[in-house]
Amino acid sequence: MASKQQSLGDAKSAKLDEFYTQLSDIEKELRHYKAHFKDKVVYLNCDDPRESEFFHYFSYNFEKLGLKKLIAACFKSQDVDLFSIGDNERAIYLEYTGDKDGDRIPGRDEIEVKYFDGDGDFRSAESIALLKQADIVVTNPPFSLFREYVAQLMKYDKQFLIIGNMNAVTYKEIWPLIQEDKMWLGVTRTGTGQMWFRVNDDAPVKSGQRTDEEGRRYQTIGNSAWFTNLDHAKRHEELTLFKSYSSADYPTYDNFDAIEVAKTVDIPMDYDGVMGVPITFLGKYSPEQFKIVELSRYTKTQGMSKEFVDAYYASGQTGQISEGHPDLCYYDSNGRPVVPYMRVLIRRKDGSA
């Protein structure tokens, strides 16, 4: 059982992780999955119902989507005045089974408010019991708990559509799911850093935040992306490749048998070997067109040679590399040694063009 100190630490982290997704971003992404929701139970297990635009979206579109049930819960809701409940000390969850009075608006008398005995943490036995009832989980989970959150979804074999940091694809717990096509990126705003989240009034003030006309603050949270195991049409759209391979344009790594492709748009249409591409490629990835070989972080390279390391520092570059360093490296067309950021290693499938 977790100690009181650990529980307080988790609560503090959860508070700092409270970023509320805008309805416009939810609508842009969810419109690509409507066929998945008919007769399904949807669980929003990291969503304060008084704040959640996810709850707003699914409750107001309940009949249009043909949902069976909507459940929303969060970590110890602090204010449930919206539902005229006077007890703020207990965590709650909501259940909604659709419009009862014909106005197609989720009224207070149509939303059932229930109490948790515990704090409503998604890892609690009570929350897991609700998870077992669900068909699809949709939410913006705490980024700091993303690994643990996804592991739970996989353990209970749930379909999901969630938001995380694009760099999560590089985690050792997440990457195998990407590589094995058990999880992939969604449709909109994949790793662009353009998704803005509303933050609590007591959240730290940071540079780059913006404020709306009502004084609510918003900020971007790194390179945010949607993660899912729900199929969508974009995932099967093949990239149009138009560049031809030449050794002058595509350097070979000095310590691994593959070529460097600096931009996804530059993937050659006539190269059959392994290619290293930016991780943002995953937003364009079609499993019918490409095979994911590995992520460079987990690839066994020959290690950097002493010659390359010496040339790297002689060129005025800085970093923490030494002979045998495992990252990919190459010489560009000007002979300058380059250590690129992490690469996804891919190969064209037969017949792709």
Short mmCIF file of C-alpha atoms in Angstrom, two decimals:
data_model
loop_
_atom_site.label_atom_id
_atom_site.label_comp_id
_atom_site.label_asym_id
_atom_site.label_seq_id
_atom_site.Cartn_x
_atom_site.Cartn_y
_atom_site.Cartn_z
CA MET A 1 0.00 0.00 0.00
CA ALA A 2 1.31 3.46 -0.86
CA SER A 3 2.55 5.59 2.01
CA LYS A 4 0.81 8.85 2.94
CA GLN A 5 3.87 10.75 1.70
CA GLN A 6 3.71 8.96 -1.65
CA SER A 7 -0.02 9.63 -1.94
CA LEU A 8 0.56 13.33 -1.28
CA GLY A 9 3.30 13.32 -3.89
CA ASP A 10 1.00 11.67 -6.41
CA ALA A 11 -1.68 14.23 -5.65
CA LYS A 12 0.77 17.09 -6.18
CA SER A 13 1.92 15.62 -9.49
CA ALA A 14 -1.67 15.10 -10.58
CA LYS A 15 -2.44 18.74 -9.78
CA LEU A 16 0.47 19.93 -11.92
CA ASP A 17 -0.71 17.60 -14.69
CA GLU A 18 -4.21 19.13 -14.92
CA PHE A 19 -4.43 20.44 -18.46
CA TYR A 20 -7.87 20.71 -19.99
CA THR A 21 -8.29 19.89 -23.66
CA GLN A 22 -10.26 22.39 -25.72
CA LEU A 23 -13.55 21.28 -27.26
CA SER A 24 -12.38 22.38 -30.71
CA ASP A 25 -9.42 19.98 -30.58
CA ILE A 26 -11.64 17.15 -29.35
CA GLU A 27 -14.15 17.71 -32.15
CA LYS A 28 -11.43 17.79 -34.83
CA GLU A 29 -10.04 14.43 -33.74
CA LEU A 30 -13.20 12.59 -32.70
CA ARG A 31 -14.95 13.16 -36.03
CA HIS A 32 -12.63 10.54 -37.54
CA TYR A 33 -13.86 7.75 -35.23
CA LYS A 34 -17.65 8.02 -35.13
CA ALA A 35 -18.21 4.50 -36.42
CA HIS A 36 -16.32 3.04 -33.44
CA PHE A 37 -18.71 4.33 -30.77
CA LYS A 38 -22.07 2.80 -31.62
CA ASP A 39 -23.46 0.75 -28.68
CA LYS A 40 -20.26 1.28 -26.71
CA VAL A 41 -19.56 2.25 -23.11
CA VAL A 42 -17.12 5.17 -23.02
CA TYR A 43 -15.05 5.83 -19.92
CA LEU A 44 -13.39 9.18 -19.23
CA ASN A 45 -11.28 8.14 -16.27
CA CYS A 46 -9.07 11.23 -15.90
CA ASP A 47 -11.73 13.90 -16.42
CA ASP A 48 -13.10 16.27 -13.83
CA PRO A 49 -16.71 16.38 -15.04
CA ARG A 50 -17.18 20.06 -14.13
CA GLU A 51 -14.20 21.00 -16.32
CA SER A 52 -14.00 18.28 -18.96
CA GLU A 53 -14.79 19.13 -22.55
CA PHE A 54 -14.58 15.39 -23.21
CA PHE A 55 -17.65 14.94 -21.02
CA HIS A 56 -19.33 17.82 -22.82
CA TYR A 57 -18.58 16.30 -26.23
CA PHE A 58 -19.80 12.79 -25.45
CA SER A 59 -22.86 13.81 -23.44
CA TYR A 60 -24.10 16.26 -26.07
CA ASN A 61 -23.35 13.80 -28.89
CA PHE A 62 -24.61 10.73 -27.02
CA GLU A 63 -27.49 9.97 -29.39
CA LYS A 64 -25.63 10.95 -32.55
CA LEU A 65 -22.83 8.52 -31.69
CA GLY A 66 -25.27 5.85 -30.52
CA LEU A 67 -23.50 5.37 -27.19
CA LYS A 68 -24.67 2.84 -24.64
CA LYS A 69 -23.27 4.59 -21.56
CA LEU A 70 -20.89 7.41 -20.63
CA ILE A 71 -18.84 7.30 -17.41
CA ALA A 72 -16.62 10.16 -16.21
CA ALA A 73 -14.32 10.15 -13.20
CA CYS A 74 -11.24 11.92 -11.93
CA PHE A 75 -8.78 12.10 -9.07
CA LYS A 76 -10.74 13.51 -6.08
CA SER A 77 -12.97 16.15 -7.66
CA GLN A 78 -12.68 19.29 -5.57
CA ASP A 79 -15.89 21.05 -6.57
CA VAL A 80 -19.13 19.36 -7.54
CA ASP A 81 -21.43 22.37 -7.22
CA LEU A 82 -22.47 21.81 -10.83
CA PHE A 83 -24.47 18.84 -9.60
CA SER A 84 -25.83 20.53 -6.46
CA ILE A 85 -23.96 18.17 -4.14
CA GLY A 86 -22.81 19.72 -0.90
CA ASP A 87 -20.05 17.24 -0.08
CA ASN A 88 -16.76 18.31 -1.66
CA GLU A 89 -14.61 15.91 0.33
CA ARG A 90 -15.47 12.75 -1.58
CA ALA A 91 -14.46 11.80 -5.09
CA ILE A 92 -17.33 11.21 -7.49
CA TYR A 93 -18.00 9.68 -10.85
CA LEU A 94 -20.86 10.27 -13.26
CA GLU A 95 -22.92 7.91 -15.36
CA TYR A 96 -25.05 9.09 -18.26
CA THR A 97 -27.23 6.78 -20.37
CA GLY A 98 -28.78 9.34 -22.67
CA ASP A 99 -31.56 11.89 -22.99
CA LYS A 100 -34.76 11.14 -21.08
CA ASP A 101 -36.96 14.21 -21.69
CA GLY A 102 -36.49 14.60 -25.44
CA ASP A 103 -34.54 17.88 -25.44
CA ARG A 104 -31.26 16.16 -26.43
CA ILE A 105 -29.50 18.08 -23.65
CA PRO A 106 -27.85 16.21 -20.74
CA GLY A 107 -29.72 17.67 -17.77
CA ARG A 108 -28.76 17.41 -14.12
CA ASP A 109 -31.59 15.02 -13.41
CA GLU A 110 -30.36 12.73 -16.20
CA ILE A 111 -26.78 12.49 -14.98
CA GLU A 112 -26.32 10.04 -12.12
CA VAL A 113 -23.76 11.18 -9.55
CA LYS A 114 -22.09 8.41 -7.56
CA TYR A 115 -19.46 8.42 -4.83
CA PHE A 116 -16.12 6.68 -4.72
CA ASP A 117 -15.04 5.32 -1.37
CA GLY A 118 -11.48 6.24 -2.31
CA ASP A 119 -9.83 9.10 -4.19
CA GLY A 120 -10.87 8.17 -7.75
CA ASP A 121 -7.30 7.60 -8.94
CA PHE A 122 -7.33 5.66 -12.23
CA ARG A 123 -5.18 3.00 -10.56
CA SER A 124 -7.64 2.37 -7.72
CA ALA A 125 -9.71 -0.80 -7.53
CA GLU A 126 -12.92 1.23 -7.86
CA SER A 127 -11.75 2.95 -11.03
CA ILE A 128 -10.49 -0.33 -12.48
CA ALA A 129 -13.92 -1.84 -11.85
CA LEU A 130 -15.41 0.93 -14.01
CA LEU A 131 -12.68 0.41 -16.58
CA LYS A 132 -13.67 -3.24 -16.91
CA GLN A 133 -17.20 -2.13 -17.87
CA ALA A 134 -15.90 0.17 -20.62
CA ASP A 135 -15.34 -0.54 -24.28
CA ILE A 136 -13.40 2.61 -25.15
CA VAL A 137 -11.39 4.98 -22.95
CA VAL A 138 -11.01 8.59 -24.09
CA THR A 139 -9.16 11.18 -22.03
CA ASN A 140 -6.13 13.39 -21.50
CA PRO A 141 -4.24 11.43 -18.82
CA PRO A 142 -1.45 12.91 -16.66
CA PHE A 143 1.62 13.09 -18.91
CA SER A 144 3.85 12.15 -15.98
CA LEU A 145 1.96 8.85 -15.59
CA PHE A 146 1.63 8.07 -19.29
CA ARG A 147 3.64 4.82 -19.17
CA GLU A 148 1.63 3.43 -16.27
CA TYR A 149 -1.63 4.61 -17.79
CA VAL A 150 -1.03 2.89 -21.13
CA ALA A 151 0.15 -0.28 -19.40
CA GLN A 152 -3.20 -0.45 -17.62
CA LEU A 153 -5.13 -0.05 -20.87
CA MET A 154 -3.11 -2.86 -22.41
CA LYS A 155 -3.54 -5.11 -19.37
CA TYR A 156 -7.31 -4.86 -19.61
CA ASP A 157 -7.34 -4.98 -23.43
CA LYS A 158 -9.18 -1.68 -23.91
CA GLN A 159 -9.65 0.43 -26.98
CA PHE A 160 -8.57 4.00 -26.40
CA LEU A 161 -8.02 7.50 -27.74
CA ILE A 162 -5.79 9.55 -25.46
CA ILE A 163 -3.45 12.54 -25.54
CA GLY A 164 0.25 12.38 -24.67
CA ASN A 165 3.59 13.94 -25.47
CA MET A 166 4.91 12.94 -28.89
CA ASN A 167 8.20 11.94 -27.27
CA ALA A 168 6.33 9.15 -25.46
CA VAL A 169 6.83 7.06 -28.62
CA THR A 170 10.47 6.74 -27.57
CA TYR A 171 9.74 5.26 -24.12
CA LYS A 172 10.86 1.66 -23.76
CA GLU A 173 7.38 0.75 -22.50
CA ILE A 174 5.61 2.49 -25.41
CA TRP A 175 7.86 1.91 -28.41
CA PRO A 176 7.17 -1.87 -28.74
CA LEU A 177 3.44 -1.09 -28.97
CA ILE A 178 4.13 1.34 -31.83
CA GLN A 179 6.47 -1.07 -33.58
CA GLU A 180 4.03 -3.98 -33.32
CA ASP A 181 1.03 -1.91 -34.53
CA LYS A 182 -0.76 -2.24 -31.21
CA MET A 183 -0.86 1.54 -30.85
CA TRP A 184 -0.47 4.39 -33.31
CA LEU A 185 -0.86 8.13 -33.66
CA GLY A 186 -4.15 9.87 -34.26
CA VAL A 187 -5.15 12.20 -37.07
CA THR A 188 -4.79 15.83 -36.00
CA ARG A 189 -1.98 17.95 -34.61
CA THR A 190 0.48 15.08 -34.40
CA GLY A 191 3.58 16.31 -32.62
CA THR A 192 3.24 19.87 -33.88
CA GLY A 193 3.11 21.61 -30.49
CA GLN A 194 0.05 23.52 -31.70
CA MET A 195 -2.47 22.01 -29.28
CA TRP A 196 -3.33 24.48 -26.52
CA PHE A 197 -4.65 23.37 -23.11
CA ARG A 198 -6.45 25.40 -20.48
CA VAL A 199 -4.68 25.41 -17.12
CA ASN A 200 -5.99 25.93 -13.61
CA ASP A 201 -6.03 29.42 -12.12
CA ASP A 202 -3.46 28.33 -9.54
CA ALA A 203 -1.11 26.77 -12.11
CA PRO A 204 2.35 28.39 -12.40
CA VAL A 205 2.53 31.39 -14.72
CA LYS A 206 4.91 30.62 -17.59
CA SER A 207 6.19 32.49 -20.61
CA GLY A 208 4.35 31.59 -23.78
CA GLN A 209 0.98 31.21 -22.07
CA ARG A 210 -1.96 33.11 -23.51
CA THR A 211 -5.17 34.38 -21.95
CA ASP A 212 -8.67 34.50 -23.43
CA GLU A 213 -11.23 37.28 -23.02
CA GLU A 214 -12.51 35.69 -19.81
CA GLY A 215 -9.08 35.59 -18.22
CA ARG A 216 -8.52 31.84 -18.58
CA ARG A 217 -4.93 30.83 -19.29
CA TYR A 218 -3.77 28.37 -21.95
CA GLN A 219 -0.42 26.83 -22.76
CA THR A 220 1.08 24.26 -25.09
CA ILE A 221 2.36 21.07 -23.49
CA GLY A 222 5.38 20.06 -25.52
CA ASN A 223 4.67 18.25 -28.76
CA SER A 224 1.25 16.89 -27.95
CA ALA A 225 -0.25 14.09 -29.99
CA TRP A 226 -3.21 11.72 -29.99
CA PHE A 227 -2.48 8.04 -29.34
CA THR A 228 -4.97 5.33 -30.18
CA ASN A 229 -5.66 1.75 -31.20
CA LEU A 230 -8.85 2.75 -33.03
CA ASP A 231 -8.37 2.47 -36.76
CA HIS A 232 -8.82 5.58 -38.90
CA ALA A 233 -8.66 6.26 -42.62
CA LYS A 234 -5.58 8.50 -42.51
CA ARG A 235 -3.53 5.60 -41.19
CA HIS A 236 -4.01 3.84 -44.53
CA GLU A 237 -3.22 6.80 -46.77
CA GLU A 238 0.11 6.10 -48.44
CA LEU A 239 2.69 8.84 -48.79
CA THR A 240 3.32 10.01 -52.33
CA LEU A 241 7.04 9.51 -52.86
CA PHE A 242 8.66 11.50 -55.65
CA LYS A 243 12.40 11.71 -54.91
CA SER A 244 14.93 9.30 -56.36
CA TYR A 245 17.79 7.87 -54.34
CA SER A 246 21.35 9.06 -54.88
CA SER A 247 24.30 8.54 -52.58
CA ALA A 248 25.07 12.26 -52.75
CA ASP A 249 21.67 13.23 -51.33
CA TYR A 250 21.27 10.42 -48.81
CA PRO A 251 24.38 9.77 -46.70
CA THR A 252 24.92 6.33 -45.20
CA TYR A 253 25.39 6.17 -41.45
CA ASP A 254 28.97 5.72 -40.41
CA ASN A 255 28.08 3.06 -37.84
CA PHE A 256 24.95 1.36 -39.18
CA ASP A 257 23.78 0.00 -42.55
CA ALA A 258 21.05 2.52 -43.36
CA ILE A 259 20.68 5.91 -44.99
CA GLU A 260 19.76 9.23 -43.40
CA VAL A 261 16.51 10.88 -44.56
CA ALA A 262 16.28 14.25 -42.84
CA LYS A 263 12.62 14.92 -43.73
CA THR A 264 9.70 12.55 -44.20
CA VAL A 265 8.81 14.26 -47.47
CA ASP A 266 12.25 13.28 -48.82
CA ILE A 267 11.85 9.50 -48.45
CA PRO A 268 13.11 8.09 -51.78
CA MET A 269 10.70 6.09 -53.88
CA ASP A 270 13.32 3.66 -55.18
CA TYR A 271 15.42 2.69 -52.18
CA ASP A 272 14.72 -0.75 -50.74
CA GLY A 273 17.10 -0.71 -47.78
CA VAL A 274 16.71 0.62 -44.26
CA MET A 275 16.22 4.38 -43.82
CA GLY A 276 16.40 6.59 -40.74
CA VAL A 277 13.59 9.16 -40.59
CA PRO A 278 12.44 11.69 -37.95
CA ILE A 279 9.99 10.42 -35.32
CA THR A 280 7.37 12.80 -36.75
CA PHE A 281 7.19 10.27 -39.61
CA LEU A 282 4.90 8.25 -37.36
CA GLY A 283 2.15 10.78 -38.03
CA LYS A 284 2.34 9.80 -41.73
CA TYR A 285 2.99 6.10 -41.25
CA SER A 286 0.92 3.60 -43.21
CA PRO A 287 1.50 -0.06 -42.27
CA GLU A 288 0.67 -1.08 -45.83
CA GLN A 289 3.49 1.08 -47.22
CA PHE A 290 6.29 0.77 -44.66
CA LYS A 291 7.71 -1.67 -42.17
CA ILE A 292 9.02 -0.22 -38.91
CA VAL A 293 12.36 -1.90 -38.25
CA GLU A 294 13.40 -0.28 -34.97
CA LEU A 295 13.96 2.97 -33.12
CA SER A 296 17.56 4.15 -33.21
CA ARG A 297 17.63 4.37 -29.40
CA TYR A 298 17.21 0.60 -29.21
CA THR A 299 19.30 -0.32 -32.27
CA LYS A 300 22.63 -2.08 -31.83
CA THR A 301 25.00 0.03 -33.92
CA GLN A 302 28.73 -0.51 -34.38
CA GLY A 303 29.30 2.45 -32.10
CA MET A 304 31.01 5.66 -33.13
CA SER A 305 34.57 5.28 -34.33
CA LYS A 306 37.45 7.22 -32.79
CA GLU A 307 37.92 8.90 -36.18
CA PHE A 308 34.33 10.16 -36.20
CA VAL A 309 34.47 11.37 -32.59
CA ASP A 310 37.72 13.25 -33.22
CA ALA A 311 36.28 14.84 -36.36
CA TYR A 312 33.10 15.78 -34.50
CA TYR A 313 34.92 17.74 -31.81
CA ALA A 314 37.45 19.14 -34.30
CA SER A 315 34.53 20.69 -36.19
CA GLY A 316 33.67 22.74 -33.11
CA GLN A 317 30.64 20.76 -31.99
CA THR A 318 29.94 19.90 -28.38
CA GLY A 319 28.18 17.01 -26.72
CA GLN A 320 28.67 13.92 -24.64
CA ILE A 321 29.97 11.40 -27.15
CA SER A 322 33.00 9.18 -27.12
CA GLU A 323 34.36 6.20 -29.03
CA GLY A 324 31.77 3.42 -29.06
CA HIS A 325 28.83 5.78 -28.45
CA PRO A 326 25.75 3.96 -29.83
CA ASP A 327 23.82 6.84 -31.48
CA LEU A 328 23.58 6.95 -35.27
CA CYS A 329 26.08 9.23 -36.96
CA TYR A 330 27.09 10.23 -40.49
CA TYR A 331 29.09 12.72 -42.56
CA ASP A 332 27.02 15.22 -44.54
CA SER A 333 27.71 16.28 -48.13
CA ASN A 334 30.27 18.82 -46.87
CA GLY A 335 32.10 16.19 -44.85
CA ARG A 336 30.82 17.57 -41.55
CA PRO A 337 30.17 14.92 -38.87
CA VAL A 338 26.53 14.85 -37.77
CA VAL A 339 24.75 13.11 -34.90
CA PRO A 340 21.03 13.40 -35.71
CA TYR A 341 18.21 13.33 -33.18
CA MET A 342 16.59 9.95 -32.65
CA ARG A 343 15.46 8.22 -35.82
CA VAL A 344 12.77 5.70 -36.71
CA LEU A 345 14.32 3.02 -38.89
CA ILE A 346 11.96 1.96 -41.67
CA ARG A 347 11.90 0.01 -44.89
CA ARG A 348 9.56 0.33 -47.87
CA LYS A 349 7.32 -2.66 -48.37
CA ASP A 350 7.31 -4.41 -51.74
CA GLY A 351 5.25 -2.57 -54.31
CA SER A 352 5.13 0.81 -52.50
CA ALA A 353 5.94 3.84 -54.56
#
